PDB file of C-alpha atoms in Angstrom:
ATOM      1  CA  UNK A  12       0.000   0.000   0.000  1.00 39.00           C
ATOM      2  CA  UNK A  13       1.021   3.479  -0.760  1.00 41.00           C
ATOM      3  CA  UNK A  14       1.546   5.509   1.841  1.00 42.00           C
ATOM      4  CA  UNK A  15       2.514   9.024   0.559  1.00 45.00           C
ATOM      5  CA  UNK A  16       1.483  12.387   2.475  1.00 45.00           C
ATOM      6  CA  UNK A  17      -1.797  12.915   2.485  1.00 49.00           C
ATOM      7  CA  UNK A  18      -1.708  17.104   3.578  1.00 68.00           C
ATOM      8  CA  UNK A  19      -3.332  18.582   0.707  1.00 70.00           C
ATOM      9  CA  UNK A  20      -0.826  21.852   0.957  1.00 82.00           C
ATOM     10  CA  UNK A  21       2.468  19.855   1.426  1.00 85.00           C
ATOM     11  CA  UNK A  22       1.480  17.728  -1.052  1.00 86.00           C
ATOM     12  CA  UNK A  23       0.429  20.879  -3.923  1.00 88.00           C
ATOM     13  CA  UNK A  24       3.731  21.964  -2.631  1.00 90.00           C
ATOM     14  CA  UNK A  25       5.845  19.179  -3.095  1.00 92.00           C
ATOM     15  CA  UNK A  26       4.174  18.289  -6.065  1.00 93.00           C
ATOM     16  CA  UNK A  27       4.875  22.128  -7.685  1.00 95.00           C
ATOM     17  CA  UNK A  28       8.416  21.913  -6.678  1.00 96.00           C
ATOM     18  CA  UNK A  29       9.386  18.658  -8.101  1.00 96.00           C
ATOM     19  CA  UNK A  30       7.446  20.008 -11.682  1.00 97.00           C
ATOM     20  CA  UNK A  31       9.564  23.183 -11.004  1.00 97.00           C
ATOM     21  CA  UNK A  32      12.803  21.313 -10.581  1.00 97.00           C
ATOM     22  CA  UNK A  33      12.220  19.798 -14.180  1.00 97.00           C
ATOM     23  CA  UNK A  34      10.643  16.230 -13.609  1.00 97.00           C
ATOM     24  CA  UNK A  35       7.804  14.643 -14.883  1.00 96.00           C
ATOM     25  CA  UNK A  36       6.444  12.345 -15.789  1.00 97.00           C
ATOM     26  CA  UNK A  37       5.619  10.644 -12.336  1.00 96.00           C
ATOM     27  CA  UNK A  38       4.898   6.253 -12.435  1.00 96.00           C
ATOM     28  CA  UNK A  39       3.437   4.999 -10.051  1.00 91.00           C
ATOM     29  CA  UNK A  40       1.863   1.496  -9.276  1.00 87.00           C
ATOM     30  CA  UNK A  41      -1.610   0.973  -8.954  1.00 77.00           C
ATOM     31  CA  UNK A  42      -2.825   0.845  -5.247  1.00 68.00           C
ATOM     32  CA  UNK A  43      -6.082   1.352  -3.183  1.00 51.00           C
ATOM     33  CA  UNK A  44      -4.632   4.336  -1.417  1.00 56.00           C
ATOM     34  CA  UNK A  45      -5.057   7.279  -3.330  1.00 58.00           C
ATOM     35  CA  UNK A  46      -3.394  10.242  -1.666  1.00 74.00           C
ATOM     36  CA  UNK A  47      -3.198  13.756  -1.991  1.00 79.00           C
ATOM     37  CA  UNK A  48       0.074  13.906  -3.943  1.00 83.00           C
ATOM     38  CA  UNK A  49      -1.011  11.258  -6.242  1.00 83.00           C
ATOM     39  CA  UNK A  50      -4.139  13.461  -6.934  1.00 85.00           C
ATOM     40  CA  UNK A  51      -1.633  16.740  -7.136  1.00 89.00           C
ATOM     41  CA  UNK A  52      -0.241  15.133  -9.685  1.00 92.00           C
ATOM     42  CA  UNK A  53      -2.479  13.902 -11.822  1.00 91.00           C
ATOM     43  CA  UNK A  54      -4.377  17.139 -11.228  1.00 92.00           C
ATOM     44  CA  UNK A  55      -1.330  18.581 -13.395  1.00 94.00           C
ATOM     45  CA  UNK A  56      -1.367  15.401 -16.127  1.00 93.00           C
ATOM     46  CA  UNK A  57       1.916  14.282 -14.719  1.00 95.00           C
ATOM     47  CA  UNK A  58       1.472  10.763 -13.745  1.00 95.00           C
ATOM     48  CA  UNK A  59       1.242   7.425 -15.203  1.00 94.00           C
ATOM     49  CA  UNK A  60       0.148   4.707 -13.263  1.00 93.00           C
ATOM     50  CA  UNK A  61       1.208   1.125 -14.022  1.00 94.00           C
ATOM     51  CA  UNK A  62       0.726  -2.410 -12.760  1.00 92.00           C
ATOM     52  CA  UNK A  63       3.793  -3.111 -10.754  1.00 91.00           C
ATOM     53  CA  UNK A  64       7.134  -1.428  -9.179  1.00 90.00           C
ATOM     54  CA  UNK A  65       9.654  -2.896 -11.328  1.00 91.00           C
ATOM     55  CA  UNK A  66       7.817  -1.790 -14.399  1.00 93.00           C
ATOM     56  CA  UNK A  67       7.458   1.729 -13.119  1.00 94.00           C
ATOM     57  CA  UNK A  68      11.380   1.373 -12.954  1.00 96.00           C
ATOM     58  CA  UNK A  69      11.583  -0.033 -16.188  1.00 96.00           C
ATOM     59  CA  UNK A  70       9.601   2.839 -17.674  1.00 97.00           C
ATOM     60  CA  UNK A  71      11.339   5.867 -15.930  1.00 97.00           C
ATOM     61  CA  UNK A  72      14.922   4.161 -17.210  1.00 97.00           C
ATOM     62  CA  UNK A  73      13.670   4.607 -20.489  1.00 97.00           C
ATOM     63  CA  UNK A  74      11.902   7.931 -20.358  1.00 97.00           C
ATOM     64  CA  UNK A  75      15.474   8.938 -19.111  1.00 97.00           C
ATOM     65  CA  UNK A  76      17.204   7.125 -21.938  1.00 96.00           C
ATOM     66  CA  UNK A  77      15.168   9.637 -24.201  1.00 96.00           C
ATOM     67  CA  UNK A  78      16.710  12.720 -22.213  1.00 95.00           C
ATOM     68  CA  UNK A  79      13.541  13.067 -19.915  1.00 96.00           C
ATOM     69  CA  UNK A  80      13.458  13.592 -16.339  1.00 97.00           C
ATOM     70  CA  UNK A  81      11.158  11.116 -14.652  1.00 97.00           C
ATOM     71  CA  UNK A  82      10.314  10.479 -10.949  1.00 97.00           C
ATOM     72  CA  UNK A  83       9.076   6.861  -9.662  1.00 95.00           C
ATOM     73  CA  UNK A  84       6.926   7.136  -6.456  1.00 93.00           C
ATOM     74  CA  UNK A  85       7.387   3.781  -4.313  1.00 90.00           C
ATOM     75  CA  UNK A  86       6.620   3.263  -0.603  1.00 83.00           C
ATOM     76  CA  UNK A  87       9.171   2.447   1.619  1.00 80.00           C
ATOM     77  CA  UNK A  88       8.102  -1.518   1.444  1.00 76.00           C
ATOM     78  CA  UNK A  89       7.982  -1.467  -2.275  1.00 77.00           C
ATOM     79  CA  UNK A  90      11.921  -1.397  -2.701  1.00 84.00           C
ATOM     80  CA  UNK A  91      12.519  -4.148  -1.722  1.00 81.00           C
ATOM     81  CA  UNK A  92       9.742  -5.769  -4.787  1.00 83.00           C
ATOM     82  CA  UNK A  93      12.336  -3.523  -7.193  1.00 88.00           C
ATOM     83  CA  UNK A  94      15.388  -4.119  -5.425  1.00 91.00           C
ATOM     84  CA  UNK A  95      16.315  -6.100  -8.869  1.00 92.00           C
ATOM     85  CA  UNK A  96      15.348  -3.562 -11.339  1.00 94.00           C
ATOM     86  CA  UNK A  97      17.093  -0.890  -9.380  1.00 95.00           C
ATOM     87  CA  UNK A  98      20.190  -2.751  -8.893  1.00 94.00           C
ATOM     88  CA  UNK A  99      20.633  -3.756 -12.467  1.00 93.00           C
ATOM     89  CA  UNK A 100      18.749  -1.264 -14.591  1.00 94.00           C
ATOM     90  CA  UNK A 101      19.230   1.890 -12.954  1.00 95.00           C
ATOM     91  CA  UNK A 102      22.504   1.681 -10.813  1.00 93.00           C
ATOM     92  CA  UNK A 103      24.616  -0.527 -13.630  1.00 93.00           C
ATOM     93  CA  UNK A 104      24.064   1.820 -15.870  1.00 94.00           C
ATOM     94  CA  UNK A 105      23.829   4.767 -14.226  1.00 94.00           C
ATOM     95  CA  UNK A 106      20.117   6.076 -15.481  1.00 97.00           C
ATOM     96  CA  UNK A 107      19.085   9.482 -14.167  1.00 97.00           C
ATOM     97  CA  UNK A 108      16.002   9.163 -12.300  1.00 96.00           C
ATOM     98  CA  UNK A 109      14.363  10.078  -8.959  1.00 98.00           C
ATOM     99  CA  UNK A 110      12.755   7.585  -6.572  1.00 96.00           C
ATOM    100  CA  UNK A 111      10.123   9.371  -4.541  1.00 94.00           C
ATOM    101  CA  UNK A 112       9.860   7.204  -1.417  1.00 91.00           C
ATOM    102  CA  UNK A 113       6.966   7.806   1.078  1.00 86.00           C
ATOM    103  CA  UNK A 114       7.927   6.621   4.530  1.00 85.00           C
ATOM    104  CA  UNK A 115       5.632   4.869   6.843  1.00 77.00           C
ATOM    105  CA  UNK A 116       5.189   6.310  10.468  1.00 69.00           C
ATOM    106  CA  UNK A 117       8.020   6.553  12.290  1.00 60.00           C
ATOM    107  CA  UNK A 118       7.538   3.702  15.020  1.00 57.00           C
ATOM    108  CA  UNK A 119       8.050   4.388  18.754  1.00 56.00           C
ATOM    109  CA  UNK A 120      11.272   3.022  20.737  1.00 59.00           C
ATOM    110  CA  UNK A 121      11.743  -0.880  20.310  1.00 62.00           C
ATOM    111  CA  UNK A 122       8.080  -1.654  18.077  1.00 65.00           C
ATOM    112  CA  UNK A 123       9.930  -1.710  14.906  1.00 69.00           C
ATOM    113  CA  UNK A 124      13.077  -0.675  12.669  1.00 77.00           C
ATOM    114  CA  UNK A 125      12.739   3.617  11.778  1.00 83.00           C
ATOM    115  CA  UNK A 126      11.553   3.013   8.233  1.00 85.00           C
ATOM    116  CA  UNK A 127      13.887   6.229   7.128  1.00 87.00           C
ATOM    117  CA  UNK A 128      16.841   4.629   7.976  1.00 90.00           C
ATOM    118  CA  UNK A 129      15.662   1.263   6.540  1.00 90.00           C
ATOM    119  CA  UNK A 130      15.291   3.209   2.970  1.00 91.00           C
ATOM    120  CA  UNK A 131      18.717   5.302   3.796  1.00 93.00           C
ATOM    121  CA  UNK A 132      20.255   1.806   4.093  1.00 93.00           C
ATOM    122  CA  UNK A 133      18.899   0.199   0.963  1.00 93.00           C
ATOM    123  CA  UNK A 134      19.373   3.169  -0.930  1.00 94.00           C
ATOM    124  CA  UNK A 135      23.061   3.033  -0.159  1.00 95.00           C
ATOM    125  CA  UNK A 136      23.400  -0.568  -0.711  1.00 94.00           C
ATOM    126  CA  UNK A 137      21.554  -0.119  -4.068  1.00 94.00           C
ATOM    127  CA  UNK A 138      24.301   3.007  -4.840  1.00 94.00           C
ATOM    128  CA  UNK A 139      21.370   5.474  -4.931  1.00 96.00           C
ATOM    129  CA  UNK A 140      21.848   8.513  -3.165  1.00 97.00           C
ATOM    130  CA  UNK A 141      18.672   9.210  -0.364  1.00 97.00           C
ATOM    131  CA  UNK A 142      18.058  13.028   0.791  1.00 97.00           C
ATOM    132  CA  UNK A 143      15.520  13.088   3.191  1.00 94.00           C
ATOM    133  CA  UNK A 144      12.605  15.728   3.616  1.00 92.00           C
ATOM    134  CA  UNK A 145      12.607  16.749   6.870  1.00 88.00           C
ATOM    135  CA  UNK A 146       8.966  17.910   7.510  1.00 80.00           C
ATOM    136  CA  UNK A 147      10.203  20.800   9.824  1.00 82.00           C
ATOM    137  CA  UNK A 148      11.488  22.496   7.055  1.00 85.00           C
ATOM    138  CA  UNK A 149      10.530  23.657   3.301  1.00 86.00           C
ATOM    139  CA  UNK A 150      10.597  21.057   0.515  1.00 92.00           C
ATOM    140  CA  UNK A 151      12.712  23.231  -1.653  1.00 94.00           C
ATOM    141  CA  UNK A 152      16.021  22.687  -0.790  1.00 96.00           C
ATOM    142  CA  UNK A 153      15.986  18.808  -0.849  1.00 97.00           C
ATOM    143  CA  UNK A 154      14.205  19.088  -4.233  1.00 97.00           C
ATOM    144  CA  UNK A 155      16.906  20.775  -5.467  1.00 98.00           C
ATOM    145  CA  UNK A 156      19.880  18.650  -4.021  1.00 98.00           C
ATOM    146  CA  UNK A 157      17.829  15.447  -5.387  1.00 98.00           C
ATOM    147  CA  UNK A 158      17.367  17.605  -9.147  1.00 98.00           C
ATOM    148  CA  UNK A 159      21.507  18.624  -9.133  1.00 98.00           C
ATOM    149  CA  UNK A 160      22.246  14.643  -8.147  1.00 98.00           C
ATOM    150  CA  UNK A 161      19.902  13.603 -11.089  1.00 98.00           C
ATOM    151  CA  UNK A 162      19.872  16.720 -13.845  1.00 96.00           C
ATOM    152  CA  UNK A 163      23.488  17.414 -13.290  1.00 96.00           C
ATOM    153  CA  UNK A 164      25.723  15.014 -12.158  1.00 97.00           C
ATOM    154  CA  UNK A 165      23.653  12.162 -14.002  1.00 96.00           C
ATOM    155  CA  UNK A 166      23.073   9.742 -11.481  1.00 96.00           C
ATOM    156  CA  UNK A 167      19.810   8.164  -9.645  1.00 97.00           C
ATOM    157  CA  UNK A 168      18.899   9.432  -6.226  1.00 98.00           C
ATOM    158  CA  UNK A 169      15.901   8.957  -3.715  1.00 97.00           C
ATOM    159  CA  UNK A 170      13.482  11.423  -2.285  1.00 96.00           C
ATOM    160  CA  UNK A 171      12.566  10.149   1.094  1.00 94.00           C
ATOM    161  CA  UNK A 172       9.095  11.581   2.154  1.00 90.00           C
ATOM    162  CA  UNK A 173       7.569  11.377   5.408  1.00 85.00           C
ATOM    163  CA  UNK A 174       4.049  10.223   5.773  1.00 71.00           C
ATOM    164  CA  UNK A 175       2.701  13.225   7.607  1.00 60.00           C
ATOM    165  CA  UNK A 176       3.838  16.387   6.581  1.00 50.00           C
ATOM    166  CA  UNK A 177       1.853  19.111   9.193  1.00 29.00           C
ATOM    167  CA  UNK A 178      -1.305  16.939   9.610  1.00 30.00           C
ATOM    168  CA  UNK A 179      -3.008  12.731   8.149  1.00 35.00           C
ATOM    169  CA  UNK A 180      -2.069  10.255  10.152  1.00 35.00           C
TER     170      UNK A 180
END
């Protein structure tokens, strides 16, 4: 299930940012969650939704072989179902692309592993690069680290978002 932020301004804001920053289109799979970024986005025509993870993967690698700039938006337990793709489409040969990664709630002490540092980690063992939004602060400054990792130094890197930005649980 998809878990991205469901605040309707964090969301429009994220959403106009990443646009802003140059990428689009957006893939997606196909869940029963539909949240408020998802609808940002296709509020804009922006997003394609297809059956499963690794073929969102597979898609973005080639809208980026054709010089676009495309995001995939997984949840944090949906790398692990495109571990494979990632590991040898995107990091072998190096495709630009962003991975938008919507965490799940932050647990408290001892229930379960923090789901940010889970992603951190298999972003690093994948060789993707993970900036996290931290939902304190603005969304503009990550974009833009995330769109000078993947626009200028041509290489994939992860967007880790936090389920609640200012408000759903």
């Amino acid at each position: 299930m998809t878990h991205f932020l469901q605040n309707v301004d964090a969301a429009r804001v994220l959403c106009d940012e990443l646009i802003a920053a140059g990428f689009t289109p957006f893939v997606r799979t196909r869940s029963d969650t539909y949240s408020a970024l998802d609808k940002a986005l296709d509020d804009r025509g922006v997003l394609l939704v297809v059956p499963r993870d690794d073929n969102a993967i597979a898609i973005a690698s080639g809208v980026s072989l054709a010089s676009g700039c495309p995001a995939v938006l997984l949840s944090d337990s949906g790398i692990g179902g495109c571990a494979d793709a990632i590991a040898s489409l995107v990091t072998s040969h190096r495709i630009p692309l962003l991975l938008v990664v919507s965490l799940s709630e932050t647990p408290s002490a001892g229930e379960r592993p923090n789901p940010q540092r889970m992603a951190e980690l298999l972003m690093e063992e994948l060789g993707v690069q993970a900036v996290a939004i931290d939902p304190t602060e603005g969304v503009s400054a990550p974009v833009q680290l995330v769109r000078d990792i993947v626009r200028v130094e041509l290489r994939p890197a992860a967007l880790l978002v936090p389920l609640d930005m200012d408000g759903w649980r």
